[in-house]
Short mmCIF file of C-alpha atoms in Angstrom, two decimals:
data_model
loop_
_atom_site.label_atom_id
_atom_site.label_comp_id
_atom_site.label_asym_id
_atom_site.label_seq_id
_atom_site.Cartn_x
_atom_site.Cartn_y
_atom_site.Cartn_z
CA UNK A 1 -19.70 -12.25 -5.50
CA UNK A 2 -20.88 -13.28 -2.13
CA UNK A 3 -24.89 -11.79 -2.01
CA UNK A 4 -26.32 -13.79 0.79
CA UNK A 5 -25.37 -16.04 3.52
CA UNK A 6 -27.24 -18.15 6.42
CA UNK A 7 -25.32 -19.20 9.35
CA UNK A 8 -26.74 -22.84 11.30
CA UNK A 9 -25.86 -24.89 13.89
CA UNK A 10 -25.14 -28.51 12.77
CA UNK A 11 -25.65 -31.30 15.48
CA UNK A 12 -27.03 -34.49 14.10
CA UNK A 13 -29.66 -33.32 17.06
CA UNK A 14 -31.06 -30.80 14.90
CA UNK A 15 -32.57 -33.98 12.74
CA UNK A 16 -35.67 -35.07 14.22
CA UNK A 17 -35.22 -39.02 13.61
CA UNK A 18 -31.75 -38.49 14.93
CA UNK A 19 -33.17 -36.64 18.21
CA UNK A 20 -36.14 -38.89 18.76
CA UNK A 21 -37.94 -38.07 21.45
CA UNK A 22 -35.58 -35.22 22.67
CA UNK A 23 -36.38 -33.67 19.21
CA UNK A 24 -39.16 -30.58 20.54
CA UNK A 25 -36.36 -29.28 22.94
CA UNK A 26 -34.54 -27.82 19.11
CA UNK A 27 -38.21 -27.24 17.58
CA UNK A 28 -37.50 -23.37 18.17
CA UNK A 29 -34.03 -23.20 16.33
CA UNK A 30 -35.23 -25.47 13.49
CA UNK A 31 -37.92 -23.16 13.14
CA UNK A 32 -35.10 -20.37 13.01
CA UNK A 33 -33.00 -22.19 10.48
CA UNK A 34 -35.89 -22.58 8.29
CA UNK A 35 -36.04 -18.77 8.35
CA UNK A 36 -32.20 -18.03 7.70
CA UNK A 37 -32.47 -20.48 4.33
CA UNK A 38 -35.77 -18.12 2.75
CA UNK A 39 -33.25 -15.12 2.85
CA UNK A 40 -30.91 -17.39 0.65
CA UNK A 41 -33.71 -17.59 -1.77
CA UNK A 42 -34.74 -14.24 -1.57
CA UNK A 43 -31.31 -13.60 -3.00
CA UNK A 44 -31.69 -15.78 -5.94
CA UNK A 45 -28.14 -17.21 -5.96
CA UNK A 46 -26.73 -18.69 -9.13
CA UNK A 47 -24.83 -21.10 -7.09
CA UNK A 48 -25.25 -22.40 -3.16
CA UNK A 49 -22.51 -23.19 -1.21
CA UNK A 50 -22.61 -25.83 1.67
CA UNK A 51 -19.87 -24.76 3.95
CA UNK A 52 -18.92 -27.18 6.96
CA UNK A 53 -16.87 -28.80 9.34
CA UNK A 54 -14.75 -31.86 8.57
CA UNK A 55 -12.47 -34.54 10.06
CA UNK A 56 -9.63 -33.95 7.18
CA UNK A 57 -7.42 -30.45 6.97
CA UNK A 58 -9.66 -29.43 3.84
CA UNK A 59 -10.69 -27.81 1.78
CA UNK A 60 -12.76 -30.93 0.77
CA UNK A 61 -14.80 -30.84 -2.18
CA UNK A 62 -18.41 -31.82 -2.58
CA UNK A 63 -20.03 -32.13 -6.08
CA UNK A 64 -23.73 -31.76 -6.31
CA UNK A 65 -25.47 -34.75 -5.39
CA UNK A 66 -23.02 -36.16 -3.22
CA UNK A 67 -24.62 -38.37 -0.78
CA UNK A 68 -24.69 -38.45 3.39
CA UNK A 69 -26.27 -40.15 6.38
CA UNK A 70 -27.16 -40.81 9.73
CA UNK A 71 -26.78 -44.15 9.94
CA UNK A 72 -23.66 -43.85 12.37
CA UNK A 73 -26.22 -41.94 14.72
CA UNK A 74 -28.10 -45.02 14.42
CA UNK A 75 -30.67 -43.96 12.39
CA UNK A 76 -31.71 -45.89 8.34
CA UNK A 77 -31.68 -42.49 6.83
CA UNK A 78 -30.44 -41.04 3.92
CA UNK A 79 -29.98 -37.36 2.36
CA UNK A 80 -28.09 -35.97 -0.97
CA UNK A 81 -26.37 -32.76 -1.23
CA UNK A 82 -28.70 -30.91 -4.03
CA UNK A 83 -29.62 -32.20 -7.51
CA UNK A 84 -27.19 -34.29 -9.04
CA UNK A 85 -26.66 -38.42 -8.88
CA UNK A 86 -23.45 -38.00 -7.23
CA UNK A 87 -21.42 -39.80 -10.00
CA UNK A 88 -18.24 -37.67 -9.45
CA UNK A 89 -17.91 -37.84 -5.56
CA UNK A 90 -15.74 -40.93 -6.22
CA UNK A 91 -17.55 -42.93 -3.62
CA UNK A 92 -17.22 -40.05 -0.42
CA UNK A 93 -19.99 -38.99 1.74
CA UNK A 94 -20.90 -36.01 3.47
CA UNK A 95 -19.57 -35.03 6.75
CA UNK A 96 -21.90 -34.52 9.62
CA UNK A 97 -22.01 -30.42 9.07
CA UNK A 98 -22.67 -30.97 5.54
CA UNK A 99 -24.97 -33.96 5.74
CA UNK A 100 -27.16 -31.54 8.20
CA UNK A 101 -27.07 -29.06 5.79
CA UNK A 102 -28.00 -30.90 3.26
CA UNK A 103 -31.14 -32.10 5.39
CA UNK A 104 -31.96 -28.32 5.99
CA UNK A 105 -31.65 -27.82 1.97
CA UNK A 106 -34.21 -30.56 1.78
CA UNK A 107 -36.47 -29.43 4.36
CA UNK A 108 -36.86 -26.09 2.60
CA UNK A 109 -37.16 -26.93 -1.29
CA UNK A 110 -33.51 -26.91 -2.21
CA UNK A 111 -33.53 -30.24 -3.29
CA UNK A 112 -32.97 -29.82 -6.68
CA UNK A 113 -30.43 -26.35 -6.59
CA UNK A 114 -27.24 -26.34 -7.94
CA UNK A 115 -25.36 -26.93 -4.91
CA UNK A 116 -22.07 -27.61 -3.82
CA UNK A 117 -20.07 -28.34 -0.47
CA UNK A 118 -16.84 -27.64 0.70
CA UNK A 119 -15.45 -29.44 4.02
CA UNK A 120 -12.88 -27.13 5.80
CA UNK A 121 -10.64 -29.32 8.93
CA UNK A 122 -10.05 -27.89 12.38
CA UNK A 123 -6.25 -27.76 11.11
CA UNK A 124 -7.03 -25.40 8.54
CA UNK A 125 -5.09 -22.09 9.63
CA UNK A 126 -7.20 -18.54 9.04
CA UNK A 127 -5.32 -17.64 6.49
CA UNK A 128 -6.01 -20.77 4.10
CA UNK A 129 -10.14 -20.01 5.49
CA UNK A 130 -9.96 -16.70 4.23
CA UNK A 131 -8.54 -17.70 0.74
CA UNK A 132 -11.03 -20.06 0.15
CA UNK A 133 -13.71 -17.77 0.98
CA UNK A 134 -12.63 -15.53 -2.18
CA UNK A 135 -12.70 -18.50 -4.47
CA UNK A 136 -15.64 -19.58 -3.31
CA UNK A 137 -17.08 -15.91 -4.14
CA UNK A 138 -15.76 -15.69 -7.35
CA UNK A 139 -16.93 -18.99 -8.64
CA UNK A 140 -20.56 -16.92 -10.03
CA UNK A 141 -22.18 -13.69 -10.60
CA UNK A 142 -24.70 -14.27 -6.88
CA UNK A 143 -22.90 -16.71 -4.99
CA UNK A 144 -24.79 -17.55 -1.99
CA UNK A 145 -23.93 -20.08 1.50
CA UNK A 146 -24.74 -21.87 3.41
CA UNK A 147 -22.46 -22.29 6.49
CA UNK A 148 -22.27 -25.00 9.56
CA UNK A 149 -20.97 -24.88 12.50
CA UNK A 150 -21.25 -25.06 16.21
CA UNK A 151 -19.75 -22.55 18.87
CA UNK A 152 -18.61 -23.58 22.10
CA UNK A 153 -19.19 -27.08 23.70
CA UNK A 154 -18.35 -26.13 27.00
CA UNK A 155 -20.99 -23.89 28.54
CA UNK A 156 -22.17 -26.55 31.24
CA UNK A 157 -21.04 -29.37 33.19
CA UNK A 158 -23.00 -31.49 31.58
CA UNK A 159 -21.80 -30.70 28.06
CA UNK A 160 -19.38 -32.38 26.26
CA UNK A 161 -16.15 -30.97 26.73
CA UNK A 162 -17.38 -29.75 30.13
CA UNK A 163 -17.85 -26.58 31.60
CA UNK A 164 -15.24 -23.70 30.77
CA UNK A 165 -15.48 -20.07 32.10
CA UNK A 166 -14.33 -18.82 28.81
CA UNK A 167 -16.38 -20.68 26.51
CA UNK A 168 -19.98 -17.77 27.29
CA UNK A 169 -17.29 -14.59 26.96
CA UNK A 170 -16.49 -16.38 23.51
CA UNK A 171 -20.01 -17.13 22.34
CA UNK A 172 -20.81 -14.03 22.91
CA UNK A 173 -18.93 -12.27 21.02
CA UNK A 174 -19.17 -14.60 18.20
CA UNK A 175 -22.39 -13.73 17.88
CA UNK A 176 -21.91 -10.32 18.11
CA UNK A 177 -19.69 -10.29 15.06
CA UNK A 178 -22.37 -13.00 13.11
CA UNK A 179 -25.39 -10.71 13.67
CA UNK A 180 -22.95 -7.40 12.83
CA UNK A 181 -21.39 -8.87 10.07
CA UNK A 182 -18.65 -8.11 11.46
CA UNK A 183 -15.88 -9.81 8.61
CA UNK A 184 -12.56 -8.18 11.15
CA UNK A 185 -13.79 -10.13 14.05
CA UNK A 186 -14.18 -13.85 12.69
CA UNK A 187 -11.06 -13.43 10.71
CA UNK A 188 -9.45 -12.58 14.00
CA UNK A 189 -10.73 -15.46 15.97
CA UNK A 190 -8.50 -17.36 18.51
CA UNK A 191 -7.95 -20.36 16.40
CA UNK A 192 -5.89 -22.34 19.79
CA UNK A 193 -8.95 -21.06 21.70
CA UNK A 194 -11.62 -21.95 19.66
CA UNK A 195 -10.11 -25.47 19.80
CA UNK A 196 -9.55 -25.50 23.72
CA UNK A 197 -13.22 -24.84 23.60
CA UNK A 198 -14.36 -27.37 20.66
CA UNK A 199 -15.55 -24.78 18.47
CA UNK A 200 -16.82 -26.71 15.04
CA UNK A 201 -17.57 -23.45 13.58
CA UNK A 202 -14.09 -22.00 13.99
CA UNK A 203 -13.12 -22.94 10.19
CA UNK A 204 -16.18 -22.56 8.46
CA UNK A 205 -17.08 -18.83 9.68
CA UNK A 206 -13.70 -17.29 8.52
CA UNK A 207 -14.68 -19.13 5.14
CA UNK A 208 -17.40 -17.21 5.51
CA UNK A 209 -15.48 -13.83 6.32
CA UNK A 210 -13.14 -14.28 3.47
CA UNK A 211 -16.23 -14.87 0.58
CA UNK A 212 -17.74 -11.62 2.33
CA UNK A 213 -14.32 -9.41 1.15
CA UNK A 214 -15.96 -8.38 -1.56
CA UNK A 215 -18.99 -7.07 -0.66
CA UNK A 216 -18.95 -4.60 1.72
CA UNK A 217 -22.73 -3.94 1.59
CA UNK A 218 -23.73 -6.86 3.46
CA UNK A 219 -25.62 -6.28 6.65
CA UNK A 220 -25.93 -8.91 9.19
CA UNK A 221 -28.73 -10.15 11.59
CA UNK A 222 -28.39 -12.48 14.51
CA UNK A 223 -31.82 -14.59 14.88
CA UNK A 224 -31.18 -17.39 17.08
CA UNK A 225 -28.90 -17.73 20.22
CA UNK A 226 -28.91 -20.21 22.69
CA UNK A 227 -26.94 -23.33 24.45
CA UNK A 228 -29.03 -26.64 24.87
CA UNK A 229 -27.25 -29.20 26.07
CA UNK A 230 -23.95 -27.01 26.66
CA UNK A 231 -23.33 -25.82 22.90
CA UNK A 232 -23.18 -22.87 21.39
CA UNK A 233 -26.01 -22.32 18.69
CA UNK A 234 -26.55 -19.61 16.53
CA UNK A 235 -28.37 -18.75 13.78
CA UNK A 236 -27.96 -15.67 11.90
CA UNK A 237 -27.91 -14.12 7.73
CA UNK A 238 -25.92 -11.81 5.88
CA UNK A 239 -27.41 -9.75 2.85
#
């Protein structure tokens, strides 16, 4: 059963090596993120879920210790997905999302917790999110995650897909239903839209909705909100 949950953004950015000397402008939501993994802990999960983004349809598989980097964002480092030596990833790393998440895990003494990650394409249709959110929920007794994603990339005219009227009506209410917990509402979400928009998260947060179907107790709490560089960031935890 799902007991806890933290929601993060998951641009490379969010890596100080990776952001370099733009790196204090995301000191605050770091900061945040560091936060929204303690309530994980607090929940003493038998098993952590990474949930993320990915460039396949998904659901992707990855076993403990599967390995990721940052090398294609031209920085020499390395990070591992929890304890394990990665023997059964059969030679795959971690996407982005999950590589950032697994940075976050290490940042905040997860390094050696049974974790796993599961990759879930832009493709994948609501309904297919929401099943493997139950799996995912039934796999232990306290089943906790982690889960990646990015809202909107269109908020300016400087971001990257440009700026789109619709994109701040849809962030908005996104995190309305993240800090409510509101399961109804991300199942719902405009899947079309949320790609018009380049929504990472899209996937990932009805993943989310679908592992929270069992638990109806779970109350939700919105800590971080904001749009640098025309994204949509938010950080928020279910319990």
């Amino acid at each position: 059963m799902l007991v806890a949950a933290a929601v993060c953004p998951c641009p490379p950015l969010l890596v100080p090596e990776v952001a370099a000397g733009a790196a204090p402008e995301l000191d605050a939501a770091r900061a945040v993120c560091t936060d929204a993994l303690g309530v994980l802990a607090a929940a003493r999960p038998d098993l952590l879920v990474v949930v993320g983004p990915s460039d396949g349809t998904g659901p992707e598989s990855y076993p403990p210790g599967t390995p990721g980097s940052f090398r294609g964002f031209g920085v020499g480092m390395d990070v591992r997905l929890g304890r394990g030596d990665g023997e059964d990833a059969a030679g795959r790393q971690l996407p982005y999302g999950l590589a950032v998440g697994a940075w976050l895990l290490q940042r905040t003494g997860w390094a050696d917790a049974p974790v796993e990650g599961r990759g879930v394409g832009d493709s994948l249709m609501a309904e297919r999110c929401i099943e493997e959110g139950e799996d995912i929920a039934g796999r232990a007794e306290r089943v906790a995650m982690l889960v990646m994603g990015d809202a909107s990339a269109c908020r300016t005219l400087k971001a990257p897909g440009y700026l789109d009227e619709r994109a701040a009506p849809f962030d908005a209410e996104l995190a309305r239903a993240l800090g409510a917990a509101d399961t109804a509402a991300l199942r719902a979400l405009d899947t079309g839209l949320a790609r018009e928009l380049k929504v990472s998260g899209r996937a990932p947060w009805q993943v989310l909705a679908g592992a929270a179907s069992g638990n109806g107790g779970l109350r939700g709490s919105l800590l971080y909100e904001d749009a640098p560089y025309g994204v949509g960031y938010l950080v928020a935890t279910w319990s």
